[in-house]
Amino acid sequence: LAIQLNKAVVKFPRHQRPGLGRRMEEAAFSFLEALTAARYRGLGDKAALLTNASNYLDNLRLSIRMSFDLGYLPGKSYEELARIIAEAGRMLGGWQKSLK
């Protein structure tokens, strides 16, 4: 996800890279950090970290959609990122469900 997102953000217009592009990259890295932290935490902390990861993923999903709607992200890149995000969401949901 982070790699594909970085490849897409590099192609954004120069004036959008520091704003929208940076926020998207930060959300992707925060998502990865929350997942990594959840892997090594106890059960109580793990649920909170996975909820945070879900929030980062939702923000990323909205940012990618906005980028596509504004014309900064081509259709093929949008489809690929949307597919990756959907798969990550399913995996995250399964992990959260296994904690209950």
MMTF fields as JSON, N, C-alpha, C and O atoms, coordinates in Angstrom:
{
  "mmtfVersion": "1.0.0",
  "mmtfProducer": "UNKNOWN",
  "numBonds": 399,
  "numAtoms": 400,
  "numGroups": 100,
  "numChains": 1,
  "numModels": 1,
  "chainsPerModel": [1],
  "groupsPerChain": [100],
  "chainIdList": ["A"],
  "bondAtomList": [4, 2, 8, 6, 12, 10, 16, 14, 20, 18, 24, 22, 28, 26, 32, 30, 36, 34, 40, 38, 44, 42, 48, 46, 52, 50, 56, 54, 60, 58, 64, 62, 68, 66, 72, 70, 76, 74, 80, 78, 84, 82, 88, 86, 92, 90, 96, 94, 100, 98, 104, 102, 108, 106, 112, 110, 116, 114, 120, 118, 124, 122, 128, 126, 132, 130, 136, 134, 140, 138, 144, 142, 148, 146, 152, 150, 156, 154, 160, 158, 164, 162, 168, 166, 172, 170, 176, 174, 180, 178, 184, 182, 188, 186, 192, 190, 196, 194, 200, 198, 204, 202, 208, 206, 212, 210, 216, 214, 220, 218, 224, 222, 228, 226, 232, 230, 236, 234, 240, 238, 244, 242, 248, 246, 252, 250, 256, 254, 260, 258, 264, 262, 268, 266, 272, 270, 276, 274, 280, 278, 284, 282, 288, 286, 292, 290, 296, 294, 300, 298, 304, 302, 308, 306, 312, 310, 316, 314, 320, 318, 324, 322, 328, 326, 332, 330, 336, 334, 340, 338, 344, 342, 348, 346, 352, 350, 356, 354, 360, 358, 364, 362, 368, 366, 372, 370, 376, 374, 380, 378, 384, 382, 388, 386, 392, 390, 396, 394],
  "bondOrderList": [1, 1, 1, 1, 1, 1, 1, 1, 1, 1, 1, 1, 1, 1, 1, 1, 1, 1, 1, 1, 1, 1, 1, 1, 1, 1, 1, 1, 1, 1, 1, 1, 1, 1, 1, 1, 1, 1, 1, 1, 1, 1, 1, 1, 1, 1, 1, 1, 1, 1, 1, 1, 1, 1, 1, 1, 1, 1, 1, 1, 1, 1, 1, 1, 1, 1, 1, 1, 1, 1, 1, 1, 1, 1, 1, 1, 1, 1, 1, 1, 1, 1, 1, 1, 1, 1, 1, 1, 1, 1, 1, 1, 1, 1, 1, 1, 1, 1, 1],
  "groupList": [{"groupName": "LEU", "atomNameList": ["N", "CA", "C", "O"], "elementList": ["N", "C", "C", "O"], "formalChargeList": [0, 0, 0, 0], "bondAtomList": [1, 0, 2, 1, 3, 2], "bondOrderList": [1, 1, 2], "singleLetterCode": "L", "chemCompType": "L-PEPTIDE LINKING"}, {"groupName": "ALA", "atomNameList": ["N", "CA", "C", "O"], "elementList": ["N", "C", "C", "O"], "formalChargeList": [0, 0, 0, 0], "bondAtomList": [1, 0, 2, 1, 3, 2], "bondOrderList": [1, 1, 2], "singleLetterCode": "A", "chemCompType": "L-PEPTIDE LINKING"}, {"groupName": "ILE", "atomNameList": ["N", "CA", "C", "O"], "elementList": ["N", "C", "C", "O"], "formalChargeList": [0, 0, 0, 0], "bondAtomList": [1, 0, 2, 1, 3, 2], "bondOrderList": [1, 1, 2], "singleLetterCode": "I", "chemCompType": "L-PEPTIDE LINKING"}, {"groupName": "GLN", "atomNameList": ["N", "CA", "C", "O"], "elementList": ["N", "C", "C", "O"], "formalChargeList": [0, 0, 0, 0], "bondAtomList": [1, 0, 2, 1, 3, 2], "bondOrderList": [1, 1, 2], "singleLetterCode": "Q", "chemCompType": "L-PEPTIDE LINKING"}, {"groupName": "ASN", "atomNameList": ["N", "CA", "C", "O"], "elementList": ["N", "C", "C", "O"], "formalChargeList": [0, 0, 0, 0], "bondAtomList": [1, 0, 2, 1, 3, 2], "bondOrderList": [1, 1, 2], "singleLetterCode": "N", "chemCompType": "L-PEPTIDE LINKING"}, {"groupName": "LYS", "atomNameList": ["N", "CA", "C", "O"], "elementList": ["N", "C", "C", "O"], "formalChargeList": [0, 0, 0, 0], "bondAtomList": [1, 0, 2, 1, 3, 2], "bondOrderList": [1, 1, 2], "singleLetterCode": "K", "chemCompType": "L-PEPTIDE LINKING"}, {"groupName": "VAL", "atomNameList": ["N", "CA", "C", "O"], "elementList": ["N", "C", "C", "O"], "formalChargeList": [0, 0, 0, 0], "bondAtomList": [1, 0, 2, 1, 3, 2], "bondOrderList": [1, 1, 2], "singleLetterCode": "V", "chemCompType": "L-PEPTIDE LINKING"}, {"groupName": "PHE", "atomNameList": ["N", "CA", "C", "O"], "elementList": ["N", "C", "C", "O"], "formalChargeList": [0, 0, 0, 0], "bondAtomList": [1, 0, 2, 1, 3, 2], "bondOrderList": [1, 1, 2], "singleLetterCode": "F", "chemCompType": "L-PEPTIDE LINKING"}, {"groupName": "PRO", "atomNameList": ["N", "CA", "C", "O"], "elementList": ["N", "C", "C", "O"], "formalChargeList": [0, 0, 0, 0], "bondAtomList": [1, 0, 2, 1, 3, 2], "bondOrderList": [1, 1, 2], "singleLetterCode": "P", "chemCompType": "L-PEPTIDE LINKING"}, {"groupName": "ARG", "atomNameList": ["N", "CA", "C", "O"], "elementList": ["N", "C", "C", "O"], "formalChargeList": [0, 0, 0, 0], "bondAtomList": [1, 0, 2, 1, 3, 2], "bondOrderList": [1, 1, 2], "singleLetterCode": "R", "chemCompType": "L-PEPTIDE LINKING"}, {"groupName": "HIS", "atomNameList": ["N", "CA", "C", "O"], "elementList": ["N", "C", "C", "O"], "formalChargeList": [0, 0, 0, 0], "bondAtomList": [1, 0, 2, 1, 3, 2], "bondOrderList": [1, 1, 2], "singleLetterCode": "H", "chemCompType": "L-PEPTIDE LINKING"}, {"groupName": "GLY", "atomNameList": ["N", "CA", "C", "O"], "elementList": ["N", "C", "C", "O"], "formalChargeList": [0, 0, 0, 0], "bondAtomList": [1, 0, 2, 1, 3, 2], "bondOrderList": [1, 1, 2], "singleLetterCode": "G", "chemCompType": "PEPTIDE LINKING"}, {"groupName": "MET", "atomNameList": ["N", "CA", "C", "O"], "elementList": ["N", "C", "C", "O"], "formalChargeList": [0, 0, 0, 0], "bondAtomList": [1, 0, 2, 1, 3, 2], "bondOrderList": [1, 1, 2], "singleLetterCode": "M", "chemCompType": "L-PEPTIDE LINKING"}, {"groupName": "GLU", "atomNameList": ["N", "CA", "C", "O"], "elementList": ["N", "C", "C", "O"], "formalChargeList": [0, 0, 0, 0], "bondAtomList": [1, 0, 2, 1, 3, 2], "bondOrderList": [1, 1, 2], "singleLetterCode": "E", "chemCompType": "L-PEPTIDE LINKING"}, {"groupName": "SER", "atomNameList": ["N", "CA", "C", "O"], "elementList": ["N", "C", "C", "O"], "formalChargeList": [0, 0, 0, 0], "bondAtomList": [1, 0, 2, 1, 3, 2], "bondOrderList": [1, 1, 2], "singleLetterCode": "S", "chemCompType": "L-PEPTIDE LINKING"}, {"groupName": "THR", "atomNameList": ["N", "CA", "C", "O"], "elementList": ["N", "C", "C", "O"], "formalChargeList": [0, 0, 0, 0], "bondAtomList": [1, 0, 2, 1, 3, 2], "bondOrderList": [1, 1, 2], "singleLetterCode": "T", "chemCompType": "L-PEPTIDE LINKING"}, {"groupName": "TYR", "atomNameList": ["N", "CA", "C", "O"], "elementList": ["N", "C", "C", "O"], "formalChargeList": [0, 0, 0, 0], "bondAtomList": [1, 0, 2, 1, 3, 2], "bondOrderList": [1, 1, 2], "singleLetterCode": "Y", "chemCompType": "L-PEPTIDE LINKING"}, {"groupName": "ASP", "atomNameList": ["N", "CA", "C", "O"], "elementList": ["N", "C", "C", "O"], "formalChargeList": [0, 0, 0, 0], "bondAtomList": [1, 0, 2, 1, 3, 2], "bondOrderList": [1, 1, 2], "singleLetterCode": "D", "chemCompType": "L-PEPTIDE LINKING"}, {"groupName": "TRP", "atomNameList": ["N", "CA", "C", "O"], "elementList": ["N", "C", "C", "O"], "formalChargeList": [0, 0, 0, 0], "bondAtomList": [1, 0, 2, 1, 3, 2], "bondOrderList": [1, 1, 2], "singleLetterCode": "W", "chemCompType": "L-PEPTIDE LINKING"}],
  "groupTypeList": [0, 1, 2, 3, 0, 4, 5, 1, 6, 6, 5, 7, 8, 9, 10, 3, 9, 8, 11, 0, 11, 9, 9, 12, 13, 13, 1, 1, 7, 14, 7, 0, 13, 1, 0, 15, 1, 1, 9, 16, 9, 11, 0, 11, 17, 5, 1, 1, 0, 0, 15, 4, 1, 14, 4, 16, 0, 17, 4, 0, 9, 0, 14, 2, 9, 12, 14, 7, 17, 0, 11, 16, 0, 8, 11, 5, 14, 16, 13, 13, 0, 1, 9, 2, 2, 1, 13, 1, 11, 9, 12, 0, 11, 11, 18, 3, 5, 14, 0, 5],
  "groupIdList": [1, 2, 3, 4, 5, 6, 7, 8, 9, 10, 11, 12, 13, 14, 15, 16, 17, 18, 19, 20, 21, 22, 23, 24, 25, 26, 27, 28, 29, 30, 31, 32, 33, 34, 35, 36, 37, 38, 39, 40, 41, 42, 43, 44, 45, 46, 47, 48, 49, 50, 51, 52, 53, 54, 55, 56, 57, 58, 59, 60, 61, 62, 63, 64, 65, 66, 67, 68, 69, 70, 71, 72, 73, 74, 75, 76, 77, 78, 79, 80, 81, 82, 83, 84, 85, 86, 87, 88, 89, 90, 91, 92, 93, 94, 95, 96, 97, 98, 99, 100],
  "secStructList": [7, 2, 2, 2, 2, 2, 2, 2, 2, 6, 6, 1, 7, 6, 6, 6, 0, 0, 0, 0, 0, 2, 2, 2, 2, 2, 2, 2, 2, 2, 2, 2, 2, 2, 2, 2, 2, 2, 2, 6, 1, 7, 2, 2, 2, 2, 2, 2, 2, 2, 2, 2, 2, 2, 2, 2, 2, 2, 2, 2, 2, 2, 2, 2, 2, 2, 2, 2, 2, 6, 6, 1, 1, 7, 2, 2, 2, 2, 2, 2, 2, 2, 2, 2, 2, 2, 2, 2, 2, 2, 2, 2, 2, 2, 2, 2, 2, 2, 2, 7],
  "xCoordList": [0.836, 0.0, 0.877, 0.68, 1.831, 2.684, 3.514, 3.729, 3.97, 4.789, 3.955, 4.368, 2.785, 1.923, 1.455, 1.349, 1.178, 0.743, 1.861, 1.616, 3.078, 4.205, 4.394, 4.664, 4.257, 4.383, 3.318, 3.576, 2.123, 1.034, 1.223, 0.986, 1.645, 1.777, 2.89, 2.797, 3.91, 5.007, 4.488, 5.063, 3.423, 2.865, 1.815, 1.267, 1.53, 0.58, 1.156, 2.372, 0.302, 0.825, 1.686, 1.411, 2.698, 3.66, 2.988, 3.403, 1.968, 1.325, 0.477, 0.073, 0.197, -0.603, 0.246, -0.242, 1.476, 2.336, 2.557, 2.478, 2.834, 3.059, 1.786, 1.867, 0.645, -0.605, -1.256, -1.038, -2.051, -2.805, -1.879, -2.119, -0.84, 0.081, 0.76, 0.849, 1.237, 1.907, 0.944, 1.308, -0.276, -1.267, -1.585, -1.767, -1.648, -1.924, -0.768, -0.984, 0.444, 1.6, 1.684, 2.001, 1.405, 1.432, 0.374, 0.63, -0.812, -1.869, -1.45, -1.711, -0.802, -0.349, 0.711, 0.671, 1.654, 2.689, 2.122, 2.553, 1.17, 0.535, -0.252, -0.28, -0.882, -1.587, -0.613, -0.887, 0.514, 1.521, 2.082, 2.295, 2.321, 2.844, 1.845, 2.235, 0.571, -0.453, -0.543, -0.694, -0.451, -0.487, 0.732, 0.619, 1.887, 3.114, 3.058, 3.432, 2.599, 2.497, 1.485, 1.712, 0.382, -0.653, -0.135, -0.568, 0.775, 1.311, 2.042, 2.071, 2.625, 3.456, 2.851, 3.543, 1.599, 0.965, 0.025, -0.33, -0.363, -1.323, -2.714, -2.944, -3.623, -4.964, -5.695, -6.307, -5.653, -6.355, -5.815, -6.582, -4.509, -3.878, -4.068, -4.206, -4.071, -4.174, -5.477, -5.476, -6.577, -7.869, -7.876, -8.39, -7.316, -7.269, -6.388, -6.736, -5.259, -4.363, -5.003, -4.818, -5.743, -6.414, -7.538, -7.804, -8.183, -9.195, -8.537, -9.069, -7.385, -6.634, -6.231, -6.332, -5.776, -5.394, -6.59, -6.45, -7.754, -8.962, -9.291, -9.708, -9.109, -9.347, -8.381, -8.783, -7.111, -6.133, -6.51, -6.384, -6.967, -7.351, -8.567, -8.627, -9.526, -10.695, -10.294, -10.783, -9.408, -8.924, -8.195, -8.348, -7.416, -6.685, -7.646, -7.451, -8.667, -9.67, -10.339, -10.523, -10.698, -11.333, -10.374, -10.773, -9.123, -8.128, -7.866, -7.705, -7.823, -7.597, -8.777, -8.601, -9.976, -11.16, -11.162, -11.493, -10.793, -10.734, -9.679, -9.912, -8.539, -7.484, -7.957, -7.647, -8.702, -9.247, -10.272, -10.254, -11.163, -12.199, -11.611, -12.172, -10.49, -9.832, -8.972, -8.476, -8.793, -8.023, -6.536, -5.768, -6.108, -4.687, -4.253, -3.064, -5.207, -4.92, -5.617, -6.842, -4.862, -5.503, -6.34, -6.127, -7.274, -8.196, -7.517, -7.936, -6.485, -5.798, -5.138, -5.213, -4.497, -3.87, -4.922, -4.734, -6.038, -7.123, -7.663, -7.875, -7.884, -8.396, -7.44, -7.867, -6.161, -5.158, -5.112, -5.097, -5.091, -5.061, -6.347, -6.308, -7.476, -8.761, -8.797, -9.319, -8.247, -8.202, -7.322, -7.688, -6.171, -5.253, -5.89, -5.798, -6.531, -7.166, -8.314, -8.489, -9.096, -10.201, -9.668, -10.23, -8.599, -8.006, -7.442, -7.62, -6.764, -6.232, -7.372, -7.25, -8.467, -9.626, -10.228, -10.611, -10.309, -10.82, -9.901, -10.369, -8.612, -7.662, -7.714, -7.676, -7.8, -7.888, -9.178, -9.162, -10.285, -11.554, -11.512, -12.072, -10.855, -10.706, -9.888, -10.2, -8.845, -8.008, -8.8, -8.718, -9.579, -10.397, -11.454, -11.731, -12.029, -13.063, -12.481, -13.158, -11.244, -10.625, -10.341, -10.167, -10.293, -10.044, -11.29, -11.193, -12.435, -13.695, -14.099, -15.134],
  "yCoordList": [-1.193, 0.0, 1.25, 2.15, 1.305, 2.5, 2.689, 3.818, 1.609, 1.7, 2.203, 3.123, 1.605, 2.026, 3.461, 4.217, 3.829, 5.191, 6.19, 7.254, 5.843, 6.726, 6.915, 8.027, 5.851, 5.948, 6.858, 7.575, 6.83, 7.671, 9.136, 10.032, 9.382, 10.756, 11.505, 12.718, 10.815, 11.453, 12.098, 13.076, 11.563, 12.076, 13.167, 13.691, 13.514, 14.597, 15.913, 16.034, 16.906, 18.241, 18.754, 18.464, 19.495, 19.955, 20.675, 20.504, 21.467, 22.231, 21.358, 21.819, 20.116, 19.221, 18.238, 17.651, 18.058, 17.096, 17.444, 16.551, 18.714, 19.008, 18.917, 18.656, 19.12, 19.092, 17.722, 16.893, 17.501, 16.255, 15.045, 14.019, 15.16, 14.041, 13.631, 12.446, 14.626, 14.325, 13.705, 12.773, 14.216, 13.663, 12.207, 11.385, 11.902, 10.52, 9.608, 8.514, 10.058, 9.25, 9.076, 7.987, 10.132, 10.038, 9.066, 8.309, 9.073, 8.145, 6.699, 5.81, 6.473, 5.118, 4.644, 3.501, 5.52, 5.133, 4.982, 4.103, 5.82, 5.683, 4.379, 3.73, 4.002, 2.715, 1.563, 0.66, 1.603, 0.552, 0.527, -0.544, 1.699, 1.764, 1.206, 0.51, 1.506, 0.985, -0.534, -1.213, -1.071, -2.532, -3.19, -4.226, -2.584, -3.135, -3.1, -4.071, -2.001, -1.89, -2.898, -3.49, -3.091, -4.027, -5.458, -6.266, -5.76, -7.121, -7.509, -8.681, -6.527, -6.811, -6.376, -6.392, -5.993, -5.517, -6.558, -7.551, -6.285, -7.139, -6.956, -6.074, -7.787, -7.83, -6.493, -6.061, -5.831, -4.566, -3.47, -2.758, -3.329, -2.318, -2.637, -1.738, -3.915, -4.335, -3.855, -3.383, -3.974, -3.55, -2.052, -1.632, -1.254, 0.191, 0.541, 1.415, -0.133, 0.127, -0.277, 0.4, -1.362, -1.781, -0.808, -0.581, -0.246, 0.78, 2.008, 2.594, 2.399, 3.515, 3.207, 4.067, 1.99, 1.585, 1.683, 2.12, 1.281, 1.378, 2.823, 3.125, 3.712, 5.14, 5.695, 6.456, 5.311, 5.755, 5.237, 5.954, 4.006, 3.418, 4.137, 4.371, 4.486, 5.237, 6.608, 7.038, 7.288, 8.593, 8.459, 9.291, 7.42, 7.179, 6.894, 7.388, 6.115, 5.799, 7.079, 7.249, 7.967, 9.222, 10.128, 10.773, 10.177, 11.012, 10.509, 11.3, 9.206, 8.639, 8.943, 9.268, 8.835, 9.154, 10.629, 10.959, 11.509, 12.931, 13.201, 14.004, 12.548, 12.725, 12.301, 12.947, 11.222, 10.752, 11.746, 12.084, 12.213, 13.161, 14.486, 15.124, 14.901, 16.143, 15.965, 16.945, 14.733, 14.466, 14.303, 14.292, 14.176, 14.001, 12.546, 12.251, 11.653, 10.226, 9.595, 9.669, 8.972, 8.334, 7.121, 6.537, 6.769, 5.681, 4.368, 3.674, 4.028, 2.762, 2.749, 1.753, 3.849, 3.953, 3.921, 3.288, 4.614, 4.618, 3.209, 2.791, 2.485, 1.107, 0.22, -0.564, 0.341, -0.473, -0.138, -1.035, 1.149, 1.554, 1.165, 0.729, 1.318, 0.938, -0.564, -0.995, -1.355, -2.804, -3.167, -4.018, -2.524, -2.792, -2.379, -3.103, -1.22, -0.742, -1.65, -1.928, -2.114, -3.031, -4.329, -4.847, -4.843, -6.074, -5.847, -6.683, -4.722, -4.403, -4.255, -4.686, -3.655, -3.502, -4.84, -5.038, -5.76, -7.108, -7.827, -8.468, -7.719, -8.367, -7.744, -8.46, -6.432, -5.732, -6.109, -6.355, -6.156, -6.556, -7.97, -8.241, -8.862, -10.232, -10.294, -11.059, -9.492, -9.447, -8.9, -9.422, -7.829, -7.25, -8.252, -8.358, -8.965, -9.939, -11.091, -11.635, -11.462, -12.567, -12.204, -13.087, -10.909, -10.476, -10.55, -10.548, -10.614, -10.614, -11.99, -12.147],
  "zCoordList": [0.0, 0.0, 0.0, -0.817, 0.905, 1.0, -0.272, -0.713, -0.846, -2.062, -3.234, -3.94, -3.443, -4.539, -4.353, -5.319, -3.125, -2.84, -3.141, -3.708, -2.76, -3.038, -4.533, -4.988, -5.295, -6.753, -7.344, -8.311, -6.766, -7.268, -6.871, -7.681, -5.637, -5.139, -5.878, -6.065, -6.286, -7.024, -8.312, -8.788, -8.867, -10.121, -9.905, -10.874, -8.66, -8.369, -8.874, -9.026, -9.138, -9.454, -8.296, -7.132, -8.619, -7.62, -6.447, -5.301, -6.72, -5.649, -4.729, -3.661, -5.107, -4.263, -3.456, -2.49, -3.831, -3.116, -1.653, -0.81, -1.304, 0.119, 0.961, 2.162, 0.376, 1.14, 1.11, 1.993, 0.092, -0.024, -0.138, 0.497, -0.929, -1.104, 0.191, 0.513, 0.93, 2.197, 3.2, 3.918, 3.253, 4.193, 3.869, 4.767, 2.579, 2.183, 2.585, 3.108, 2.341, 2.715, 4.223, 4.701, 4.979, 6.442, 6.944, 7.881, 6.338, 6.744, 6.474, 7.284, 5.337, 5.008, 6.006, 6.462, 6.342, 7.3, 8.708, 9.454, 9.077, 10.391, 10.472, 11.518, 9.38, 9.312, 9.549, 10.339, 8.866, 9.038, 10.454, 11.022, 11.023, 12.384, 13.395, 14.333, 13.21, 14.124, 14.024, 15.039, 12.813, 12.644, 13.282, 13.938, 13.085, 13.661, 15.178, 15.837, 15.732, 17.189, 17.739, 18.794, 17.036, 17.5, 17.529, 18.351, 16.646, 16.587, 17.868, 18.242, 18.531, 19.694, 21.021, 22.039, 21.04, 22.263, 22.85, 22.215, 24.095, 24.774, 24.193, 23.367, 24.627, 24.051, 24.157, 23.18, 25.301, 25.473, 24.584, 23.936, 24.549, 23.705, 22.222, 21.392, 21.912, 20.524, 19.888, 18.751, 20.609, 20.065, 19.763, 18.726, 20.654, 20.441, 19.243, 18.449, 19.113, 17.988, 16.662, 15.65, 16.664, 15.439, 15.071, 13.891, 16.064, 15.79, 15.178, 14.235, 15.707, 15.115, 13.681, 12.805, 13.441, 12.091, 11.15, 10.008, 11.625, 10.816, 10.485, 9.367, 11.44, 11.192, 10.143, 9.263, 10.24, 9.238, 7.856, 6.863, 7.794, 6.511, 5.93, 4.722, 6.77, 6.303, 5.764, 4.719, 6.476, 6.006, 4.675, 3.781, 4.559, 3.323, 2.179, 1.068, 2.435, 1.418, 0.902, -0.303, 1.822, 1.425, 0.651, -0.319, 1.076, 0.388, -1.026, -1.956, -1.178, -2.513, -3.419, -4.593, -2.873, -3.668, -4.075, -5.214, -3.152, -3.451, -4.524, -5.428, -4.436, -5.426, -6.811, -7.812, -6.853, -8.127, -8.668, -9.851, -7.794, -8.216, -8.697, -9.587, -8.119, -8.526, -9.774, -10.33, -10.215, -11.417, -11.194, -12.156, -9.938, -9.636, -9.733, -9.852, -9.681, -9.673, -10.868, -10.971, -11.779, -12.935, -12.514, -11.451, -13.358, -13.057, -12.71, -11.784, -13.437, -13.187, -11.807, -11.088, -11.446, -10.125, -9.027, -7.988, -9.271, -8.287, -8.072, -6.934, -9.149, -9.039, -8.256, -7.409, -8.536, -7.848, -6.358, -5.516, -6.039, -4.633, -3.914, -2.763, -4.579, -3.971, -3.697, -2.669, -4.607, -4.411, -3.215, -2.404, -3.109, -2.004, -0.673, 0.319, -0.661, 0.565, 0.977, 2.164, 0.012, 0.327, 0.933, 1.898, 0.369, 0.901, 2.3, 3.186, 2.499, 3.83, 4.831, 5.977, 4.41, 5.282, 5.683, 6.836, 4.723, 5.038, 6.021, 6.962, 5.803, 6.7, 8.091, 9.092, 8.161, 9.433, 10.158, 11.364, 9.433, 10.03, 10.587, 11.649, 9.876, 10.368, 11.641, 12.553, 11.7, 12.903, 14.076, 15.188, 13.822, 14.901, 15.361, 16.555, 14.444, 14.781, 15.597, 16.47, 15.323, 16.065, 17.521, 18.361, 17.817, 19.198, 20.078, 21.305, 19.454, 20.214, 20.671, 21.319]
}
